[in-house]
PDB file of C-alpha atoms in Angstrom:
ATOM      1  CA  MET A   1       5.372  -4.110  29.902  1.00  0.00           C
ATOM      2  CA  SER A   2       8.378  -4.425  32.260  1.00  0.00           C
ATOM      3  CA  SER A   3      11.276  -1.971  32.252  1.00  0.00           C
ATOM      4  CA  ALA A   4      13.631  -4.872  31.460  1.00  0.00           C
ATOM      5  CA  TRP A   5      11.604  -5.685  28.353  1.00  0.00           C
ATOM      6  CA  ASN A   6      11.615  -2.020  27.301  1.00  0.00           C
ATOM      7  CA  TYR A   7      15.382  -1.957  27.677  1.00  0.00           C
ATOM      8  CA  LEU A   8      15.815  -5.068  25.506  1.00  0.00           C
ATOM      9  CA  VAL A   9      13.479  -3.649  22.838  1.00  0.00           C
ATOM     10  CA  ARG A  10      15.442  -0.373  22.765  1.00  0.00           C
ATOM     11  CA  LYS A  11      18.780  -2.189  22.594  1.00  0.00           C
ATOM     12  CA  PHE A  12      17.981  -5.027  20.185  1.00  0.00           C
ATOM     13  CA  GLY A  13      14.644  -4.097  18.626  1.00  0.00           C
ATOM     14  CA  ARG A  14      11.435  -6.128  18.722  1.00  0.00           C
ATOM     15  CA  PRO A  15      11.754  -9.828  17.884  1.00  0.00           C
ATOM     16  CA  SER A  16      10.518 -10.428  14.332  1.00  0.00           C
ATOM     17  CA  LYS A  17       7.662 -12.828  13.728  1.00  0.00           C
ATOM     18  CA  LYS A  18       8.811 -16.096  12.233  1.00  0.00           C
ATOM     19  CA  LYS A  19       7.725 -16.340   8.616  1.00  0.00           C
ATOM     20  CA  THR A  20       4.507 -18.297   8.151  1.00  0.00           C
ATOM     21  CA  THR A  21       3.459 -20.085   4.961  1.00  0.00           C
ATOM     22  CA  LEU A  22      -0.242 -19.394   5.573  1.00  0.00           C
ATOM     23  CA  GLU A  23      -1.449 -16.124   7.075  1.00  0.00           C
ATOM     24  CA  THR A  24      -2.499 -16.425  10.715  1.00  0.00           C
ATOM     25  CA  LEU A  25      -3.834 -14.159  13.419  1.00  0.00           C
ATOM     26  CA  GLY A  26      -1.477 -13.410  16.277  1.00  0.00           C
ATOM     27  CA  HIS A  27       1.775 -15.282  16.827  1.00  0.00           C
ATOM     28  CA  HIS A  28       0.875 -18.575  15.169  1.00  0.00           C
ATOM     29  CA  VAL A  29       3.142 -19.907  12.407  1.00  0.00           C
ATOM     30  CA  VAL A  30       2.216 -22.481   9.754  1.00  0.00           C
ATOM     31  CA  THR A  31       5.260 -24.151   8.206  1.00  0.00           C
ATOM     32  CA  LYS A  32       5.543 -25.342   4.601  1.00  0.00           C
ATOM     33  CA  LYS A  33       5.208 -28.952   5.742  1.00  0.00           C
ATOM     34  CA  GLN A  34       2.083 -28.195   7.762  1.00  0.00           C
ATOM     35  CA  ALA A  35       0.560 -26.321   4.803  1.00  0.00           C
ATOM     36  CA  ALA A  36       1.382 -29.277   2.541  1.00  0.00           C
ATOM     37  CA  ALA A  37      -0.283 -31.654   5.022  1.00  0.00           C
ATOM     38  CA  LEU A  38      -3.399 -29.452   5.068  1.00  0.00           C
ATOM     39  CA  MET A  39      -3.507 -29.448   1.259  1.00  0.00           C
ATOM     40  CA  THR A  40      -3.252 -33.237   1.281  1.00  0.00           C
ATOM     41  CA  CYS A  41      -6.191 -33.421   3.667  1.00  0.00           C
ATOM     42  CA  LEU A  42      -8.277 -31.106   1.466  1.00  0.00           C
ATOM     43  CA  GLU A  43      -7.492 -33.302  -1.541  1.00  0.00           C
ATOM     44  CA  TYR A  44      -8.568 -36.398   0.402  1.00  0.00           C
ATOM     45  CA  LEU A  45     -11.758 -34.749   1.670  1.00  0.00           C
ATOM     46  CA  THR A  46     -12.714 -33.537  -1.809  1.00  0.00           C
ATOM     47  CA  GLU A  47     -12.274 -37.062  -3.155  1.00  0.00           C
ATOM     48  CA  ASN A  48     -14.460 -38.410  -0.332  1.00  0.00           C
ATOM     49  CA  ILE A  49     -16.933 -35.541  -0.172  1.00  0.00           C
ATOM     50  CA  SER A  50     -20.016 -37.803  -0.204  1.00  0.00           C
ATOM     51  CA  SER A  51     -19.040 -39.514   3.052  1.00  0.00           C
ATOM     52  CA  ASN A  52     -21.857 -39.639   5.595  1.00  0.00           C
ATOM     53  CA  GLY A  53     -21.491 -37.099   8.419  1.00  0.00           C
ATOM     54  CA  LEU A  54     -18.599 -35.150   6.917  1.00  0.00           C
ATOM     55  CA  PHE A  55     -17.865 -32.055   9.085  1.00  0.00           C
ATOM     56  CA  LEU A  56     -20.787 -33.064  11.317  1.00  0.00           C
ATOM     57  CA  SER A  57     -19.768 -36.286  13.065  1.00  0.00           C
ATOM     58  CA  PRO A  58     -16.450 -36.592  14.946  1.00  0.00           C
ATOM     59  CA  GLY A  59     -16.076 -40.266  14.074  1.00  0.00           C
ATOM     60  CA  ASN A  60     -13.239 -42.085  15.814  1.00  0.00           C
ATOM     61  CA  VAL A  61     -11.684 -39.635  18.285  1.00  0.00           C
ATOM     62  CA  ASP A  62      -8.346 -41.471  18.345  1.00  0.00           C
ATOM     63  CA  HIS A  63      -8.053 -41.356  14.556  1.00  0.00           C
ATOM     64  CA  SER A  64      -8.936 -37.652  14.561  1.00  0.00           C
ATOM     65  CA  GLU A  65      -6.222 -36.976  17.142  1.00  0.00           C
ATOM     66  CA  GLN A  66      -3.649 -38.930  15.118  1.00  0.00           C
ATOM     67  CA  ILE A  67      -4.492 -37.013  11.942  1.00  0.00           C
ATOM     68  CA  TYR A  68      -4.265 -33.701  13.792  1.00  0.00           C
ATOM     69  CA  ARG A  69      -0.846 -34.616  15.153  1.00  0.00           C
ATOM     70  CA  LYS A  70       0.339 -35.590  11.664  1.00  0.00           C
ATOM     71  CA  ILE A  71      -0.824 -32.248  10.269  1.00  0.00           C
ATOM     72  CA  GLU A  72       0.853 -30.439  13.161  1.00  0.00           C
ATOM     73  CA  SER A  73       4.137 -32.262  12.620  1.00  0.00           C
ATOM     74  CA  GLY A  74       3.924 -31.937   8.810  1.00  0.00           C
ATOM     75  CA  LYS A  75       4.251 -35.650   8.209  1.00  0.00           C
ATOM     76  CA  GLY A  76       4.749 -36.896   4.658  1.00  0.00           C
ATOM     77  CA  LYS A  77       2.791 -39.752   3.033  1.00  0.00           C
ATOM     78  CA  LEU A  78      -0.331 -38.499   4.798  1.00  0.00           C
ATOM     79  CA  LEU A  79      -2.626 -39.343   1.878  1.00  0.00           C
ATOM     80  CA  LYS A  80      -1.601 -43.004   2.023  1.00  0.00           C
ATOM     81  CA  TYR A  81      -2.279 -43.061   5.769  1.00  0.00           C
ATOM     82  CA  LEU A  82      -5.725 -41.486   5.342  1.00  0.00           C
ATOM     83  CA  TYR A  83      -6.743 -44.097   2.796  1.00  0.00           C
ATOM     84  CA  GLU A  84      -5.360 -46.899   4.958  1.00  0.00           C
ATOM     85  CA  ILE A  85      -7.523 -45.952   7.944  1.00  0.00           C
ATOM     86  CA  SER A  86     -10.461 -44.692   5.803  1.00  0.00           C
ATOM     87  CA  ALA A  87     -11.303 -41.685   7.957  1.00  0.00           C
ATOM     88  CA  PRO A  88     -12.948 -38.794   6.038  1.00  0.00           C
ATOM     89  CA  ARG A  89     -14.980 -37.620   9.043  1.00  0.00           C
ATOM     90  CA  GLU A  90     -11.970 -37.722  11.315  1.00  0.00           C
ATOM     91  CA  CYS A  91      -9.872 -35.880   8.718  1.00  0.00           C
ATOM     92  CA  ALA A  92     -12.514 -33.140   8.401  1.00  0.00           C
ATOM     93  CA  MET A  93     -12.544 -32.628  12.157  1.00  0.00           C
ATOM     94  CA  ALA A  94      -8.739 -32.547  12.337  1.00  0.00           C
ATOM     95  CA  VAL A  95      -8.527 -29.964   9.535  1.00  0.00           C
ATOM     96  CA  ASN A  96     -11.085 -27.673  11.176  1.00  0.00           C
ATOM     97  CA  ARG A  97      -9.354 -28.091  14.523  1.00  0.00           C
ATOM     98  CA  PHE A  98      -5.988 -27.078  13.055  1.00  0.00           C
ATOM     99  CA  ILE A  99      -7.429 -24.067  11.210  1.00  0.00           C
ATOM    100  CA  LYS A 100      -9.076 -22.838  14.415  1.00  0.00           C
ATOM    101  CA  ALA A 101      -6.150 -23.654  16.734  1.00  0.00           C
ATOM    102  CA  TYR A 102      -3.606 -21.894  14.514  1.00  0.00           C
ATOM    103  CA  LYS A 103      -6.097 -19.132  13.610  1.00  0.00           C
ATOM    104  CA  VAL A 104      -5.405 -19.532   9.902  1.00  0.00           C
ATOM    105  CA  SER A 105      -6.705 -16.493   8.027  1.00  0.00           C
ATOM    106  CA  MET A 106      -7.729 -17.992   4.712  1.00  0.00           C
ATOM    107  CA  LEU A 107      -9.042 -14.897   2.901  1.00  0.00           C
ATOM    108  CA  PRO A 108      -7.329 -11.523   2.386  1.00  0.00           C
ATOM    109  CA  GLU A 109      -8.425  -8.753   4.740  1.00  0.00           C
ATOM    110  CA  ARG A 110     -10.295  -6.754   2.103  1.00  0.00           C
ATOM    111  CA  ALA A 111     -12.300  -9.827   1.084  1.00  0.00           C
ATOM    112  CA  LEU A 112     -13.186 -10.463   4.732  1.00  0.00           C
ATOM    113  CA  ASN A 113     -14.238  -6.845   5.208  1.00  0.00           C
ATOM    114  CA  LEU A 114     -16.416  -7.057   2.114  1.00  0.00           C
ATOM    115  CA  LEU A 115     -18.081 -10.293   3.189  1.00  0.00           C
ATOM    116  CA  CYS A 116     -18.705  -8.975   6.720  1.00  0.00           C
ATOM    117  CA  ALA A 117     -20.138  -5.612   5.645  1.00  0.00           C
ATOM    118  CA  GLN A 118     -23.880  -4.884   5.545  1.00  0.00           C
ATOM    119  CA  ASN A 119     -23.944  -4.622   1.711  1.00  0.00           C
ATOM    120  CA  ASP A 120     -27.634  -3.673   1.742  1.00  0.00           C
ATOM    121  CA  GLY A 121     -29.223  -3.807  -1.701  1.00  0.00           C
ATOM    122  CA  ILE A 122     -26.164  -5.343  -3.381  1.00  0.00           C
ATOM    123  CA  PRO A 123     -26.802  -8.728  -5.054  1.00  0.00           C
ATOM    124  CA  GLU A 124     -25.090 -11.593  -3.214  1.00  0.00           C
ATOM    125  CA  ARG A 125     -23.591 -12.902  -6.461  1.00  0.00           C
ATOM    126  CA  LEU A 126     -21.917  -9.557  -7.143  1.00  0.00           C
ATOM    127  CA  ILE A 127     -20.434  -9.564  -3.633  1.00  0.00           C
ATOM    128  CA  ALA A 128     -19.241 -13.140  -4.109  1.00  0.00           C
ATOM    129  CA  LEU A 129     -17.583 -12.375  -7.447  1.00  0.00           C
ATOM    130  CA  ASP A 130     -15.947  -9.266  -5.991  1.00  0.00           C
ATOM    131  CA  ALA A 131     -14.600 -11.341  -3.072  1.00  0.00           C
ATOM    132  CA  LEU A 132     -13.195 -13.931  -5.498  1.00  0.00           C
ATOM    133  CA  ASN A 133     -11.578 -11.107  -7.467  1.00  0.00           C
ATOM    134  CA  LEU A 134      -9.912  -9.842  -4.275  1.00  0.00           C
ATOM    135  CA  ILE A 135      -8.669 -13.359  -3.506  1.00  0.00           C
ATOM    136  CA  GLN A 136      -7.245 -13.598  -7.032  1.00  0.00           C
ATOM    137  CA  HIS A 137      -5.405 -10.271  -6.820  1.00  0.00           C
ATOM    138  CA  GLU A 138      -4.376 -10.145  -3.156  1.00  0.00           C
ATOM    139  CA  SER A 139      -3.407 -13.741  -2.409  1.00  0.00           C
ATOM    140  CA  SER A 140      -0.516 -15.653  -3.905  1.00  0.00           C
ATOM    141  CA  GLY A 141       1.541 -18.804  -3.524  1.00  0.00           C
ATOM    142  CA  ALA A 142       0.482 -21.264  -0.843  1.00  0.00           C
ATOM    143  CA  GLN A 143      -2.101 -18.825   0.523  1.00  0.00           C
ATOM    144  CA  LEU A 144      -3.964 -18.686  -2.804  1.00  0.00           C
ATOM    145  CA  GLN A 145      -3.643 -22.443  -3.346  1.00  0.00           C
ATOM    146  CA  PHE A 146      -5.043 -23.174   0.100  1.00  0.00           C
ATOM    147  CA  ALA A 147      -7.985 -20.767  -0.255  1.00  0.00           C
ATOM    148  CA  ARG A 148      -8.805 -22.187  -3.693  1.00  0.00           C
ATOM    149  CA  ALA A 149      -8.585 -25.793  -2.482  1.00  0.00           C
ATOM    150  CA  TYR A 150     -10.817 -25.089   0.530  1.00  0.00           C
ATOM    151  CA  LEU A 151     -13.442 -23.261  -1.531  1.00  0.00           C
ATOM    152  CA  GLN A 152     -13.377 -26.015  -4.173  1.00  0.00           C
ATOM    153  CA  MET A 153     -13.913 -28.608  -1.463  1.00  0.00           C
ATOM    154  CA  MET A 154     -16.913 -26.646  -0.200  1.00  0.00           C
ATOM    155  CA  GLN A 155     -18.214 -26.398  -3.755  1.00  0.00           C
ATOM    156  CA  GLN A 156     -18.163 -30.175  -4.024  1.00  0.00           C
ATOM    157  CA  LEU A 157     -19.777 -30.521  -0.604  1.00  0.00           C
ATOM    158  CA  THR A 158     -22.536 -28.209  -1.845  1.00  0.00           C
ATOM    159  CA  LEU A 159     -23.049 -30.198  -5.047  1.00  0.00           C
ATOM    160  CA  ARG A 160     -22.294 -33.768  -3.987  1.00  0.00           C
ATOM    161  CA  GLY A 161     -22.522 -33.866  -0.188  1.00  0.00           C
ATOM    162  CA  TYR A 162     -24.143 -36.913   1.395  1.00  0.00           C
ATOM    163  CA  PHE A 163     -27.908 -37.229   1.531  1.00  0.00           C
ATOM    164  CA  THR A 164     -30.243 -40.215   1.472  1.00  0.00           C
ATOM    165  CA  PRO A 165     -32.266 -41.008  -1.696  1.00  0.00           C
ATOM    166  CA  HIS A 166     -35.583 -40.074  -0.065  1.00  0.00           C
ATOM    167  CA  GLU A 167     -34.737 -36.778   1.626  1.00  0.00           C
ATOM    168  CA  ILE A 168     -34.692 -33.242   0.335  1.00  0.00           C
ATOM    169  CA  LYS A 169     -31.105 -32.101   0.194  1.00  0.00           C
ATOM    170  CA  THR A 170     -30.373 -29.303   2.658  1.00  0.00           C
ATOM    171  CA  ILE A 171     -27.380 -27.178   1.731  1.00  0.00           C
ATOM    172  CA  ILE A 172     -25.303 -26.733   4.877  1.00  0.00           C
ATOM    173  CA  SER A 173     -21.850 -26.060   3.435  1.00  0.00           C
ATOM    174  CA  PRO A 174     -21.924 -22.248   4.043  1.00  0.00           C
ATOM    175  CA  TYR A 175     -22.835 -22.769   7.698  1.00  0.00           C
ATOM    176  CA  LEU A 176     -20.003 -25.285   8.097  1.00  0.00           C
ATOM    177  CA  ALA A 177     -17.498 -22.930   6.462  1.00  0.00           C
ATOM    178  CA  ILE A 178     -18.330 -19.744   8.383  1.00  0.00           C
ATOM    179  CA  PRO A 179     -16.278 -20.515  11.547  1.00  0.00           C
ATOM    180  CA  THR A 180     -13.140 -21.225   9.489  1.00  0.00           C
ATOM    181  CA  LEU A 181     -13.552 -18.453   6.914  1.00  0.00           C
ATOM    182  CA  PHE A 182     -14.222 -15.691   9.459  1.00  0.00           C
ATOM    183  CA  PRO A 183     -11.623 -16.111  12.236  1.00  0.00           C
ATOM    184  CA  GLY A 184     -11.897 -13.475  14.917  1.00  0.00           C
ATOM    185  CA  ARG A 185     -15.118 -12.082  13.455  1.00  0.00           C
ATOM    186  CA  ASN A 186     -18.711 -12.133  14.701  1.00  0.00           C
ATOM    187  CA  GLU A 187     -19.887 -15.310  12.995  1.00  0.00           C
ATOM    188  CA  MET A 188     -23.593 -14.685  13.604  1.00  0.00           C
ATOM    189  CA  GLU A 189     -23.717 -11.118  12.252  1.00  0.00           C
ATOM    190  CA  ASN A 190     -25.548 -10.934   8.894  1.00  0.00           C
ATOM    191  CA  ILE A 191     -25.682 -14.734   8.925  1.00  0.00           C
ATOM    192  CA  THR A 192     -28.359 -15.057   6.215  1.00  0.00           C
ATOM    193  CA  ALA A 193     -26.582 -12.775   3.763  1.00  0.00           C
ATOM    194  CA  LYS A 194     -23.253 -14.462   4.531  1.00  0.00           C
ATOM    195  CA  THR A 195     -24.553 -17.943   3.755  1.00  0.00           C
ATOM    196  CA  VAL A 196     -26.114 -16.879   0.445  1.00  0.00           C
ATOM    197  CA  THR A 197     -22.931 -15.040  -0.577  1.00  0.00           C
ATOM    198  CA  LEU A 198     -20.729 -17.980   0.402  1.00  0.00           C
ATOM    199  CA  MET A 199     -22.935 -20.300  -1.633  1.00  0.00           C
ATOM    200  CA  GLU A 200     -22.371 -18.059  -4.658  1.00  0.00           C
ATOM    201  CA  MET A 201     -18.616 -18.082  -3.964  1.00  0.00           C
ATOM    202  CA  PHE A 202     -18.495 -21.862  -3.765  1.00  0.00           C
ATOM    203  CA  LEU A 203     -20.421 -22.276  -7.014  1.00  0.00           C
ATOM    204  CA  SER A 204     -18.172 -19.783  -8.831  1.00  0.00           C
ATOM    205  CA  VAL A 205     -14.787 -20.750  -7.372  1.00  0.00           C
ATOM    206  CA  HIS A 206     -13.659 -22.220 -10.720  1.00  0.00           C
ATOM    207  CA  LEU A 207     -13.370 -18.608 -11.934  1.00  0.00           C
ATOM    208  CA  LEU A 208     -10.230 -18.236  -9.800  1.00  0.00           C
ATOM    209  CA  ASP A 209      -8.495 -20.274 -12.513  1.00  0.00           C
ATOM    210  CA  ASP A 210      -9.709 -17.928 -15.278  1.00  0.00           C
ATOM    211  CA  PRO A 211      -9.168 -14.237 -14.394  1.00  0.00           C
ATOM    212  CA  ASP A 212     -10.579 -13.034 -17.717  1.00  0.00           C
ATOM    213  CA  ALA A 213     -13.811 -14.974 -17.197  1.00  0.00           C
ATOM    214  CA  LEU A 214     -14.017 -13.671 -13.622  1.00  0.00           C
ATOM    215  CA  SER A 215     -13.646 -10.065 -14.843  1.00  0.00           C
ATOM    216  CA  ALA A 216     -16.310 -10.641 -17.494  1.00  0.00           C
ATOM    217  CA  GLU A 217     -18.716 -12.120 -14.932  1.00  0.00           C
ATOM    218  CA  LEU A 218     -18.102  -9.142 -12.623  1.00  0.00           C
ATOM    219  CA  GLU A 219     -18.820  -6.647 -15.397  1.00  0.00           C
ATOM    220  CA  GLN A 220     -21.979  -8.501 -16.425  1.00  0.00           C
ATOM    221  CA  GLU A 221     -23.288  -8.737 -12.862  1.00  0.00           C
ATOM    222  CA  ALA A 222     -22.584  -5.062 -12.210  1.00  0.00           C
ATOM    223  CA  LEU A 223     -24.788  -3.917 -15.150  1.00  0.00           C
TER     224      LEU A 223
END
């Protein structure tokens, strides 16, 4: 650090980080309009969750770029635009790109630490319920709404994601979610346990709307 910078810090203090609507790693800031655009995209994706190739195929690259730019600029009437161009795959890619580019930290730190720990001998469902409980108690406002909406979308992808009538359905939603749910972490560490735990989280995400039921499920699972 230069002596000039040290002088400015001593004289004026360190520059404060601009307030961000969603928690991010580093210096990135997500504005209210950008968060609203992301929520609109999650709503659209959940409504079109059975689309072929969702989160797997890039689709039309130009459409994906346009959607990303609209999220980045916090454009209004985004839902109308998405339905006009009919681009679920492109929307999914744009959402993931934004989350990764802005290093959005979707889950509270304690929930991330829990999910990334070894947790040997602890049932995956108990870990999942504990993580949901931490989300419920340590997230609020837009941060909680965004985490809930993302997990609900992944729940629907797990239950209703595209597959042909003659194939065995392979559940891939936890693998697709890992890069966005664990920013800055070793994605491949404890990968098997992570995917099972995330599956349990997705299937139980409705409990975020009922704290009493979540507490009861936690107590029952801990017996």
